[in-house]
Coordinates of C-alpha atoms (C1' of nucleotides) in Angstrom, one line a residue:
Chain R
X1 CA 25.2 20.0 -0.3
X2 CA 27.7 17.8 -2.1
X3 CA 26.9 14.3 -3.1
X4 CA 29.4 11.8 -4.6
X5 CA 27.9 10.5 -7.8
X6 CA 29.1 7.1 -8.9
X7 CA 28.3 7.9 -12.5
X8 CA 30.5 11.1 -12.7
X9 CA 33.0 9.8 -10.1
X10 CA 33.0 13.1 -8.3
X11 CA 31.1 15.1 -5.8
X12 CA 28.4 17.2 -7.2
X13 CA 26.1 19.9 -5.8
X14 CA 22.8 18.2 -4.9
X15 CA 20.1 19.8 -7.0
X16 CA 16.8 17.9 -6.9
X17 CA 14.7 17.8 -10.0
X18 CA 11.7 19.3 -8.2
X19 CA 12.8 21.0 -4.9
X20 CA 12.0 20.6 -2.1
X21 CA 11.0 17.1 -3.1
X22 CA 13.6 14.4 -3.2
X23 CA 12.8 11.0 -4.7
X24 CA 14.9 8.3 -3.4
X25 CA 15.1 4.6 -4.2
X26 CA 17.3 2.1 -2.4
X27 CA 17.7 -1.5 -3.5
X28 CA 16.4 -3.8 -0.7
X29 CA 17.3 -7.4 -0.1
X30 CA 16.4 -10.5 -1.9
X31 CA 14.5 -12.2 0.9
X32 CA 15.6 -15.8 1.1
X33 CA 17.3 -15.6 4.5
X34 CA 17.8 -13.4 7.5
X35 CA 19.7 -10.3 6.5
X36 CA 23.4 -10.1 7.2
X37 CA 25.7 -7.3 8.3
X38 CA 26.4 -6.4 4.7
X39 CA 22.7 -5.7 4.1
X40 CA 22.6 -3.6 7.3
X41 CA 25.2 -1.1 6.1
X42 CA 23.1 0.4 3.2
X43 CA 20.0 0.2 5.3
X44 CA 21.5 2.3 8.1
X45 CA 23.4 4.6 5.9
X46 CA 20.6 5.5 3.5
X47 CA 18.2 5.8 6.4
X48 CA 20.6 8.4 7.8
X49 CA 20.7 10.1 4.4
X50 CA 17.0 10.3 4.4
X51 CA 16.9 11.7 8.0
X52 CA 19.5 14.3 7.1
X53 CA 17.8 15.4 4.0
X54 CA 14.6 15.9 5.9
X55 CA 16.5 17.7 8.6
X56 CA 17.7 20.1 5.8
X57 CA 14.2 20.8 4.8
X58 CA 13.7 18.4 1.9
X59 CA 10.6 16.4 1.5
X60 CA 11.8 12.9 0.9
X61 CA 9.8 10.1 -0.8
X62 CA 11.7 7.0 0.1
X63 CA 11.1 3.7 -1.7
X64 CA 12.8 0.4 -0.9
X65 CA 11.9 -2.8 -2.7
X66 CA 11.9 -6.4 -1.8
X67 CA 13.0 -8.8 -4.4
X68 CA 10.7 -11.7 -3.6
X69 CA 10.9 -13.5 -6.9
X70 CA 14.4 -14.9 -7.6
X71 CA 16.3 -18.0 -8.3
X72 CA 17.9 -18.1 -4.8
X73 CA 14.4 -18.0 -3.3
X74 CA 13.2 -20.7 -5.5
X75 CA 16.2 -22.9 -4.7
X76 CA 15.8 -22.4 -1.0
X77 CA 12.1 -23.0 -1.1
X78 CA 12.6 -26.2 -3.0
X79 CA 15.0 -27.4 -0.4
X80 CA 12.8 -26.5 2.5
X81 CA 9.6 -27.7 0.8
X82 CA 8.0 -24.3 1.1
X83 CA 6.0 -22.2 -1.3
X84 CA 8.6 -19.7 -2.7
X85 CA 6.4 -16.7 -2.2
X86 CA 5.6 -17.7 1.3
X87 CA 9.2 -18.2 2.2
X88 CA 10.0 -14.8 0.8
X89 CA 7.2 -13.1 2.6
X90 CA 8.3 -14.8 5.9
X91 CA 11.8 -13.4 5.5
X92 CA 10.3 -10.0 4.7
X93 CA 8.7 -10.0 8.2
X94 CA 12.0 -11.1 9.7
X95 CA 13.7 -8.3 7.8
X96 CA 11.5 -5.8 9.5
X97 CA 12.4 -7.1 12.9
X98 CA 16.1 -6.5 12.2
X99 CA 15.6 -3.2 10.5
X100 CA 13.3 -1.9 13.2
X101 CA 15.9 -2.9 15.8
X102 CA 18.5 -0.8 14.1
X103 CA 16.2 2.2 14.1
X104 CA 15.7 2.1 10.3
X105 CA 12.5 3.9 9.5
X106 CA 10.0 2.3 7.2
X107 CA 10.1 3.5 3.7
X108 CA 7.1 5.3 2.2
X109 CA 6.6 2.3 -0.1
X110 CA 8.1 -1.2 0.1
X111 CA 7.1 -2.6 -3.2
X112 CA 7.5 -6.3 -4.0
X113 CA 8.2 -7.8 -7.3
X114 CA 5.4 -10.4 -7.0
X115 CA 2.9 -7.6 -6.8
X116 CA 4.1 -5.8 -9.9
X117 CA 4.2 -8.6 -12.5
X118 CA 1.7 -6.8 -14.7
X119 CA 3.7 -3.6 -14.7
X120 CA 6.8 -5.5 -15.5
X121 CA 5.2 -7.3 -18.4
X122 CA 4.0 -4.0 -19.7
X123 CA 7.5 -2.6 -19.5
X124 CA 9.0 -5.5 -21.3
X125 CA 6.4 -5.3 -24.0
X126 CA 7.3 -1.6 -24.4
X127 CA 11.0 -2.5 -24.7
X128 CA 10.3 -5.1 -27.4
X129 CA 8.2 -2.6 -29.3
X130 CA 11.0 0.0 -29.2
X131 CA 13.5 -2.5 -30.4
X132 CA 15.4 -2.8 -27.2
X133 CA 14.5 -6.4 -26.5
X134 CA 13.9 -9.6 -28.3
X135 CA 12.2 -12.9 -27.7
X136 CA 13.9 -16.2 -27.9
X137 CA 11.8 -19.3 -27.2
X138 CA 9.9 -18.0 -24.2
X139 CA 12.8 -15.9 -22.9
X140 CA 13.1 -12.2 -23.4
X141 CA 16.5 -10.5 -23.6
X142 CA 17.6 -6.9 -23.5
X143 CA 19.5 -5.8 -26.6
X144 CA 22.5 -4.1 -25.1
X145 CA 23.7 -2.8 -28.5
X146 CA 20.6 -0.9 -29.0
X147 CA 21.3 1.3 -26.0
X148 CA 24.4 3.5 -26.8
X149 CA 24.8 4.6 -23.2
X150 CA 25.4 1.1 -21.9
X151 CA 28.3 1.1 -19.5
X152 CA 28.1 4.7 -18.6
X153 CA 27.4 4.1 -14.9
X154 CA 30.1 1.5 -14.2
X155 CA 32.5 3.2 -16.5
X156 CA 33.4 0.4 -18.8
X157 CA 33.0 -0.2 -22.5
X158 CA 31.6 -3.4 -24.0
X159 CA 35.1 -4.3 -25.3
X160 CA 36.5 -4.0 -21.8
X161 CA 33.8 -6.3 -20.4
X162 CA 34.5 -8.8 -23.1
X163 CA 38.1 -8.9 -22.2
X164 CA 37.7 -10.6 -18.8
X165 CA 34.3 -12.0 -19.3
X166 CA 33.7 -15.2 -17.4
X167 CA 30.1 -15.4 -18.4
X168 CA 29.1 -18.6 -20.1
X169 CA 28.0 -17.7 -23.6
X170 CA 24.4 -18.5 -24.4
X171 CA 24.3 -19.1 -28.1
X172 CA 20.8 -17.9 -28.4
X173 CA 21.6 -14.4 -27.4
X174 CA 22.5 -11.9 -30.1
X175 CA 25.3 -10.5 -27.9
X176 CA 26.9 -12.2 -24.8
X177 CA 26.2 -9.0 -22.8
X178 CA 22.5 -9.2 -23.4
X179 CA 20.6 -10.0 -20.2
X180 CA 17.3 -11.5 -19.4
X181 CA 14.2 -9.5 -18.9
X182 CA 11.9 -12.5 -18.7
X183 CA 12.8 -16.1 -18.0
X184 CA 10.9 -19.0 -19.2
X185 CA 9.7 -21.2 -16.3
X186 CA 11.2 -24.6 -16.0
X187 CA 9.0 -27.4 -14.8
X188 CA 8.2 -27.1 -11.1
X189 CA 9.1 -23.4 -10.9
X190 CA 6.6 -20.7 -10.1
X191 CA 5.4 -18.8 -13.1
X192 CA 3.2 -16.0 -14.3
X193 CA 1.4 -16.0 -17.7
X194 CA 2.8 -13.6 -20.2
X195 CA 2.7 -12.9 -23.9
X196 CA 5.8 -15.0 -24.2
X197 CA 4.5 -17.9 -22.2
X198 CA 4.8 -18.9 -18.6
X199 CA 7.8 -17.4 -16.8
X200 CA 9.1 -14.8 -14.3
X201 CA 10.9 -11.5 -14.5
X202 CA 14.7 -11.3 -14.8
X203 CA 16.6 -9.8 -11.9
X204 CA 17.0 -6.2 -13.0
X205 CA 13.7 -5.2 -14.5
X206 CA 11.7 -5.0 -11.3
X207 CA 13.7 -2.1 -9.9
X208 CA 13.4 0.0 -13.1
X209 CA 9.7 -0.7 -13.1
X210 CA 8.9 -0.1 -9.5
X211 CA 11.2 2.9 -9.2
X212 CA 9.5 4.6 -12.1
X213 CA 6.1 3.6 -10.9
X214 CA 6.4 5.2 -7.5
X215 CA 8.9 7.9 -8.0
X216 CA 8.5 9.0 -11.6
X217 CA 10.7 8.7 -14.6
X218 CA 13.7 10.5 -13.1
X219 CA 14.8 9.8 -9.5
X220 CA 17.0 12.1 -7.5
X221 CA 18.9 9.5 -5.6
X222 CA 19.3 5.8 -6.2
X223 CA 21.4 3.9 -3.7
X224 CA 22.7 0.5 -2.9
X225 CA 25.9 -1.5 -2.3
X226 CA 29.0 -1.1 -4.3
X227 CA 28.5 -4.5 -6.0
X228 CA 25.2 -3.5 -7.5
X229 CA 26.9 -0.9 -9.8
X230 CA 27.4 -3.7 -12.3
X231 CA 25.5 -5.3 -13.6
X232 CA 22.3 -4.5 -11.6
X233 CA 22.3 -0.7 -11.7
X234 CA 23.8 -0.5 -15.1
X235 CA 21.0 -2.7 -16.4
X236 CA 18.4 -0.8 -14.5
X237 CA 19.6 2.4 -16.1
X238 CA 19.6 0.9 -19.6
X239 CA 16.1 -0.5 -19.2
X240 CA 14.5 2.6 -17.7
X241 CA 16.1 5.1 -20.0
X242 CA 15.4 3.0 -23.1
X243 CA 11.8 2.9 -22.0
X244 CA 11.2 6.5 -20.9
X245 CA 13.8 8.4 -22.9
X246 CA 14.5 10.4 -19.8
X247 CA 17.5 10.4 -17.5
X248 CA 16.8 7.7 -14.9
X249 CA 18.8 8.9 -11.9
X250 CA 20.4 12.2 -11.0
X251 CA 22.7 10.9 -8.3
X252 CA 23.9 7.4 -7.9
X253 CA 25.2 6.6 -4.5
X254 CA 26.9 3.4 -3.5
X255 CA 28.2 2.3 -0.1
X256 CA 31.4 0.3 0.4
X257 CA 31.6 -3.3 1.4
X258 CA 31.9 -4.9 4.8
X259 CA 34.9 -7.1 5.3
X260 CA 35.8 -9.5 8.0
X261 CA 39.4 -9.6 8.9
X262 CA 39.9 -7.6 5.8
X263 CA 38.4 -10.3 3.6
X264 CA 35.1 -9.9 1.8
X265 CA 32.3 -11.3 3.8
X266 CA 31.0 -14.3 1.8
X267 CA 29.5 -17.6 2.3
X268 CA 32.3 -19.5 0.6
X269 CA 34.8 -18.1 3.1
X270 CA 32.5 -18.9 6.0
X271 CA 32.8 -15.5 7.5
X272 CA 29.2 -14.6 7.2
X273 CA 27.5 -12.7 9.9
X274 CA 23.7 -12.6 10.3
X275 CA 22.6 -9.3 11.8
X276 CA 20.5 -11.3 14.1
X277 CA 23.5 -13.0 15.6
X278 CA 25.3 -9.8 16.1
X279 CA 22.3 -8.2 17.7
X280 CA 22.3 -11.1 20.2
X281 CA 25.8 -9.9 21.3
X282 CA 25.7 -6.2 20.9
X283 CA 23.0 -3.6 21.4
X284 CA 21.5 -2.2 18.2
X285 CA 22.5 1.4 18.8
X286 CA 26.1 0.2 19.0
X287 CA 25.8 -1.6 15.7
X288 CA 24.3 1.4 14.1
X289 CA 27.0 3.7 15.6
X290 CA 29.7 1.4 14.3
X291 CA 28.3 1.4 10.8
X292 CA 28.2 5.2 10.8
X293 CA 31.7 5.7 12.3
X294 CA 33.4 5.0 9.0
X295 CA 32.7 7.0 5.8
X296 CA 30.1 5.2 3.8
X297 CA 32.2 4.7 0.7
X298 CA 35.1 3.2 2.5
X299 CA 35.3 -0.5 3.3
X300 CA 34.4 -1.3 6.8
X301 CA 36.0 -4.1 8.6
X302 CA 34.1 -6.1 11.2
X303 CA 35.1 -8.0 14.3
X304 CA 33.9 -8.2 17.9
X305 CA 36.7 -6.1 19.2
X306 CA 35.8 -3.2 17.0
X307 CA 32.1 -3.3 18.1
X308 CA 33.2 -3.4 21.7
X309 CA 35.3 -0.3 21.1
X310 CA 32.3 1.3 19.4
X311 CA 30.2 0.5 22.4
X312 CA 32.6 2.3 24.7
X313 CA 32.7 5.3 22.4
X314 CA 28.9 5.5 22.1
X315 CA 28.8 5.0 25.9
X316 CA 30.5 8.4 26.2
X317 CA 27.8 10.1 24.2
X318 CA 25.1 8.4 26.1
X319 CA 26.7 9.2 29.4
X320 CA 26.7 12.9 28.5
X321 CA 23.1 12.7 27.7
X322 CA 22.4 11.1 31.0
X323 CA 24.4 13.6 33.0
X324 CA 22.8 16.5 31.2
X325 CA 19.3 15.2 31.8
X326 CA 20.1 14.8 35.5
X327 CA 21.5 18.3 35.6
X328 CA 18.4 20.0 34.2
X329 CA 15.9 17.9 36.1
X330 CA 13.1 19.9 37.7
X331 CA 14.3 23.2 36.4
X332 CA 12.0 25.7 34.7
X333 CA 12.3 26.7 31.1
X334 CA 14.0 30.1 30.7
X335 CA 13.3 32.4 27.9
X336 CA 15.6 32.1 25.0
X337 CA 18.4 34.6 24.7
X338 CA 19.0 34.6 28.4
X339 CA 21.1 31.5 28.0
X340 CA 23.6 32.8 25.5
X341 CA 27.2 32.7 26.4
X342 CA 30.6 31.5 25.3
X343 CA 29.7 27.9 26.1
X344 CA 26.6 28.0 24.0
X345 CA 28.5 29.8 21.2
X346 CA 31.0 26.9 21.1
X347 CA 28.3 24.3 21.1
X348 CA 26.7 26.1 18.2
X349 CA 30.0 26.2 16.3
X350 CA 30.3 22.5 16.7
X351 CA 26.8 22.1 15.4
X352 CA 27.6 24.2 12.4
X353 CA 30.6 22.0 11.7
X354 CA 28.5 18.9 12.1
X355 CA 26.2 20.2 9.5
X356 CA 29.1 21.1 7.2
X357 CA 30.5 17.6 7.5
X358 CA 27.1 16.1 6.6
X359 CA 26.7 18.5 3.8
X360 CA 29.9 17.2 2.4
X361 CA 28.7 13.8 1.0
X362 CA 27.3 12.7 4.3
X363 CA 30.5 12.4 6.2
X364 CA 29.1 10.7 9.3
X365 CA 32.5 9.9 10.7
X366 CA 33.5 13.5 10.8
X367 CA 30.1 14.6 12.0
X368 CA 30.5 12.1 14.9
X369 CA 33.8 13.9 15.8
X370 CA 31.8 17.1 16.3
X371 CA 29.3 15.3 18.4
X372 CA 32.1 14.1 20.7
X373 CA 33.3 17.7 20.9
X374 CA 29.9 18.8 22.1
X375 CA 29.9 16.0 24.6
X376 CA 33.2 17.2 26.0
X377 CA 32.0 20.8 26.1
X378 CA 28.8 19.8 28.0
X379 CA 30.6 17.6 30.4
X380 CA 33.2 20.3 31.2
X381 CA 30.5 22.9 31.6
X382 CA 28.5 20.7 34.0
X383 CA 31.6 19.9 36.0
X384 CA 32.1 23.6 36.7
X385 CA 28.6 24.9 36.8
X386 CA 26.2 24.9 39.8
X387 CA 23.2 22.8 39.1
X388 CA 21.1 25.1 41.3
X389 CA 21.8 28.0 39.0
X390 CA 18.8 28.5 36.8
X391 CA 20.9 30.1 34.1
X392 CA 23.3 27.2 34.0
X393 CA 20.5 24.8 33.7
X394 CA 19.0 26.7 30.9
X395 CA 22.3 26.6 29.1
X396 CA 22.7 22.9 29.6
X397 CA 19.2 22.4 28.4
X398 CA 19.9 24.3 25.2
X399 CA 23.1 22.4 24.6
X400 CA 21.5 19.1 25.3
X401 CA 18.8 20.0 22.9
X402 CA 21.3 20.6 20.1
X403 CA 23.2 17.4 21.1
X404 CA 20.1 15.2 20.9
X405 CA 18.9 16.9 17.7
X406 CA 22.2 16.0 15.9
X407 CA 22.4 12.5 17.5
X408 CA 18.9 11.8 16.2
X409 CA 19.9 12.6 12.7
X410 CA 22.3 9.7 12.9
X411 CA 19.7 7.7 14.8
X412 CA 22.1 6.7 17.5
X413 CA 20.1 7.9 20.5
X414 CA 17.6 5.1 20.7
X415 CA 15.1 5.0 23.5
X416 CA 15.2 1.6 25.2
X417 CA 12.0 0.3 26.5
X418 CA 11.5 1.7 30.0
X419 CA 13.3 -0.4 32.5
X420 CA 12.0 1.7 35.4
X421 CA 9.4 -0.8 36.3
X422 CA 11.9 -3.6 36.5
X423 CA 12.2 -5.4 39.8
X424 CA 16.0 -5.7 39.6
X425 CA 16.2 -1.9 39.7
X426 CA 14.1 -1.8 42.9
X427 CA 16.3 -4.4 44.5
X428 CA 19.4 -2.6 43.5
X429 CA 17.9 0.5 44.9
X430 CA 17.4 -1.1 48.3
X431 CA 21.0 -2.2 48.3
X432 CA 22.0 1.3 47.4
X433 CA 20.1 2.8 50.3
X434 CA 21.6 0.3 52.7
X435 CA 25.0 1.1 51.3
X436 CA 24.5 4.8 51.7
X437 CA 23.7 4.3 55.4
X438 CA 26.8 2.2 55.8
X439 CA 28.9 4.9 54.1
X440 CA 27.5 7.5 56.4
X441 CA 28.7 5.6 59.4
X442 CA 32.0 4.9 57.6
X443 CA 31.5 1.2 57.3
X444 CA 33.3 1.2 54.0
X445 CA 34.1 -2.5 54.2
X446 CA 30.5 -3.6 53.9
X447 CA 29.6 -0.7 51.6
X448 CA 32.3 -1.8 49.2
X449 CA 31.1 -5.4 49.5
X450 CA 27.7 -4.2 48.3
X451 CA 29.3 -2.4 45.4
X452 CA 31.2 -5.5 44.5
X453 CA 28.2 -7.7 44.7
X454 CA 26.3 -5.5 42.3
X455 CA 29.3 -5.2 40.1
X456 CA 29.4 -9.0 39.7
X457 CA 25.9 -8.7 38.3
X458 CA 27.0 -6.2 35.8
X459 CA 25.6 -3.3 37.8
X460 CA 27.9 -0.3 38.2
X461 CA 27.5 2.2 41.0
X462 CA 28.7 5.8 40.6
X463 CA 28.7 8.1 43.6
X464 CA 28.1 11.8 43.2
X465 CA 27.8 14.4 45.9
X466 CA 24.0 14.3 45.7
X467 CA 23.3 10.7 45.2
X468 CA 24.6 7.4 43.7
X469 CA 23.5 6.2 40.4
X470 CA 23.2 2.7 39.0
X471 CA 24.1 1.6 35.5
X472 CA 23.8 -1.7 33.8
X473 CA 24.2 -2.8 30.2
X474 CA 21.8 -5.6 30.5
X475 CA 19.1 -6.2 33.1
X476 CA 20.4 -9.0 35.5
X477 CA 18.0 -11.8 36.4
X478 CA 16.1 -11.2 39.6
X479 CA 17.2 -14.5 41.1
X480 CA 20.8 -13.5 40.8
X481 CA 20.1 -10.1 42.4
X482 CA 18.2 -11.8 45.2
X483 CA 21.1 -14.1 45.9
X484 CA 23.3 -11.0 46.5
X485 CA 20.6 -9.3 48.6
X486 CA 20.4 -12.3 50.8
X487 CA 24.1 -12.5 51.1
X488 CA 24.5 -8.9 52.2
X489 CA 21.7 -9.3 54.7
X490 CA 23.4 -12.3 56.2
X491 CA 26.6 -10.3 56.5
X492 CA 24.6 -7.6 58.3
X493 CA 23.2 -10.3 60.7
X494 CA 26.6 -11.6 61.3
X495 CA 27.6 -8.1 62.4
X496 CA 24.5 -8.1 64.7
X497 CA 23.1 -5.2 62.7
X498 CA 19.6 -6.5 63.0
X499 CA 18.0 -3.2 62.4
X500 CA 19.4 -3.0 58.9
X501 CA 18.7 -6.6 58.2
X502 CA 15.1 -6.0 59.1
X503 CA 15.1 -2.9 57.0
X504 CA 16.0 -5.0 54.0
X505 CA 13.3 -7.5 54.9
X506 CA 10.7 -4.7 55.2
X507 CA 11.7 -3.1 51.9
X508 CA 11.5 -6.4 50.2
X509 CA 8.1 -7.0 51.6
X510 CA 6.9 -3.8 49.9
X511 CA 7.9 -5.5 46.6
X512 CA 6.0 -8.6 47.5
X513 CA 9.1 -10.6 48.4
X514 CA 9.1 -12.6 51.6
X515 CA 12.3 -13.5 53.4
X516 CA 12.3 -16.6 55.6
X517 CA 15.3 -17.2 57.9
X518 CA 16.0 -20.9 58.4
X519 CA 18.9 -22.7 60.1
X520 CA 20.5 -23.2 56.7
X521 CA 20.2 -19.6 55.8
X522 CA 17.5 -17.4 54.4
X523 CA 15.3 -18.2 51.5
X524 CA 12.9 -16.0 49.6
X525 CA 9.7 -16.3 47.6
X526 CA 7.1 -14.1 46.1
X527 CA 4.2 -13.4 48.4
X528 CA 0.9 -15.0 47.4
X529 CA -1.6 -12.3 46.5
Chain J
rG1 C1' 43.9 -9.3 -18.1
rG2 C1' 40.5 -4.8 -17.8
rG3 C1' 37.9 -1.2 -14.5
rC4 C1' 37.4 1.3 -9.6
rG5 C1' 39.1 2.7 -4.7
rG6 C1' 42.7 2.8 -0.9
rG7 C1' 47.7 2.8 2.2
rU8 C1' 47.5 8.6 8.1
rG9 C1' 49.9 7.7 15.7
rG10 C1' 49.8 1.2 19.7
rC11 C1' 44.7 0.3 17.3
rG12 C1' 40.2 2.3 14.6
rA13 C1' 39.4 6.6 11.7
rA14 C1' 38.6 12.0 9.6
rG15 C1' 41.3 15.4 6.7
rU16 C1' 42.5 16.2 -0.4
rG17 C1' 47.3 22.7 -1.5
rG18 C1' 48.9 26.8 3.9
rC19 C1' 45.6 27.0 11.2
rU20 C1' 48.9 23.1 16.8
rA21 C1' 47.2 16.4 11.3
rA22 C1' 39.8 16.0 13.9
rC23 C1' 37.5 12.4 16.8
rG24 C1' 37.2 7.5 19.4
rC25 C1' 39.7 3.4 21.9
rU26 C1' 44.1 2.1 24.5
rG27 C1' 48.3 3.9 27.7
rA28 C1' 50.8 7.6 31.3
rG29 C1' 50.2 11.5 34.9
rG30 C1' 47.0 15.2 37.6
rU31 C1' 42.0 17.0 39.7
rC32 C1' 37.6 15.1 42.0
rU33 C1' 36.3 10.7 45.5
rG34 C1' 36.4 7.4 52.1
rC35 C1' 38.2 4.2 48.1
rA36 C1' 36.3 3.5 43.4
rA37 C1' 33.5 4.7 39.2
rA38 C1' 32.0 8.6 36.1
rA39 C1' 33.6 13.3 34.6
rU40 C1' 37.6 16.5 33.7
rC41 C1' 42.7 18.4 32.5
rU42 C1' 47.6 17.3 30.4
rC43 C1' 50.7 14.2 27.6
rC44 C1' 51.3 10.2 23.5
rA45 C1' 52.4 11.1 14.7
rU46 C1' 58.0 17.3 13.1
rU47 C1' 54.8 13.2 10.2
rC48 C1' 50.7 11.0 6.5
rA49 C1' 53.5 3.2 2.2
rC50 C1' 58.2 4.4 -0.7
rC51 C1' 61.0 7.3 -4.6
rG52 C1' 61.1 11.5 -7.6
rG53 C1' 58.7 16.1 -9.5
rU54 C1' 55.3 20.7 -9.5
rU55 C1' 54.8 24.9 -5.9
rC56 C1' 56.8 30.3 -1.8
rG57 C1' 54.2 26.0 0.5
rA58 C1' 51.7 18.9 -0.3
rA59 C1' 49.4 13.8 3.8
rU60 C1' 46.6 16.6 0.0
rC61 C1' 48.5 17.8 -7.1
rC62 C1' 51.7 15.0 -11.1
rG63 C1' 54.9 10.6 -12.5
rG64 C1' 56.9 6.0 -11.0
rU65 C1' 57.5 1.7 -7.4
rC66 C1' 55.5 -1.6 -3.7
rC67 C1' 51.3 -3.5 -1.0
rC68 C1' 45.8 -4.1 -0.1
rG69 C1' 40.5 -4.2 -1.1
rC70 C1' 36.3 -4.3 -4.5
rC71 C1' 33.9 -5.1 -9.4
rC72 C1' 34.1 -7.7 -14.4
rU73 C1' 29.7 -14.2 -11.9
rC74 C1' 24.5 -14.5 -7.6
rC75 C1' 25.7 -10.8 -3.9
rA76 C1' 24.3 -4.9 -0.1

RNA sequence: GGGCGGGUGGCGAAGUGGCUAACGCUGAGGUCUGCAAAAUCUCCAUUCACCGGUUCGAAUCCGGUCCCGCCCUCCA
């Protein structure tokens, strides 16, 4: 496998320190708000990396931190009159709601800064002892000059950084590039006791400490957004290597930014999208699919139109899955080997190419292309094949198995909570049955009226030789569906088709719905039990 | 100012020396269908920002020009 390493700026063969183990650390959010789309990209991408590495036989230990001690949290807590740590922990819970929705698996460890203050103090003490840090009036700074490799990740020299530096110069620092390991607490701020007085950790030290604590002195993969390269990861590296004397990370991976109308997403521009708001408009699998449809190192532009398009594209894949499931329904499992033929061979070729694409620096966009190819192969095969042929079913079963296996690496085949029990489906089913009767007696006018009624509710009917199927993006409210049912029944009565009108009434009764005909029209209610 | 990355069809987006430049969306036509929908088939870039160069051969390598994004400040 090839992995692009930010530090060397080229793709390198992935060789873990201790195969088959892979130790992976990804920087998690600072929890002072709901996460936004920009947070979602690394989440989904590195979750996919993890799934793929596991698929390839690696044993992955995955750690993702929460920064729950930070100036932004303190400021926000101050405004809202809440305890900073409580606020942070509240948003950690909210974080999990969003991440779960996107199908992001929980990390093996989710360490929090607030629970590692002792480790951090120990690390800072060690850095001071080794001459890599110094104390100034309750603050502790990292001595950049003492670490010769400083700048090797972001690829810049200290002189270069000086050139365009906009950092205000703190006269107490030995060198303007020195950064805080420990910050003295101002009045009213939360603090922990330390050898240097009351204070809290600086921004970068927590990751070095927690990564080493849970994964060892050398990680295989360390990931995060592009913007973390400098200063965050540069500083993490400087701290960790100064302390351990070992290489901190073998492969640095960074994802590109999300833009909105080709502008960086930022609060000042007012083009900030909370994941929560997006998930209110689009299903989570569509969001996940969209994030993976562009190579992770490229910028990804966001707008509703693009997500709508992604929804259609993903719909193709999901439809294939549905068709294939229908095709193999009820069939027996055939022995392997029997099913081999040119079709299966082609599917396997696409699978091999999918894997080749993922092996090449996790090229999810290209991998998706091969998934679409399998989709087309399957659809074509099913269109030609006889679903009563056991052999054909066995082949479809095998192809579907491959299709789902690959889709699950990307995490785009989410199982929605079962809607089978939903009342609207029963109601639509009754309508469908009535429509079928009407079609059989060639009453297409009314049959089409039923289809249109359902369509207005967002329910699509597709007729096949065997049966008709119902699809809906979102479950329509029962009241709306009942409105249509009553309307159709009244049309039937107008046509003096009382048998069918009664049929509807009887079927509804089975579902505990009573119809009462009045002079003004019918009304309905749930039967008392 | 310094550093990094990028400009591919109507749109999105892969491809980094040689197969017909993937794949998705959109559009056109055909098959299927009572009609639809879904599915399927065919078509839609002689061309990869521009100009030079290297090479038998370049979207892909080199040089230059123009444009865009990101980092250098909290940020995923």
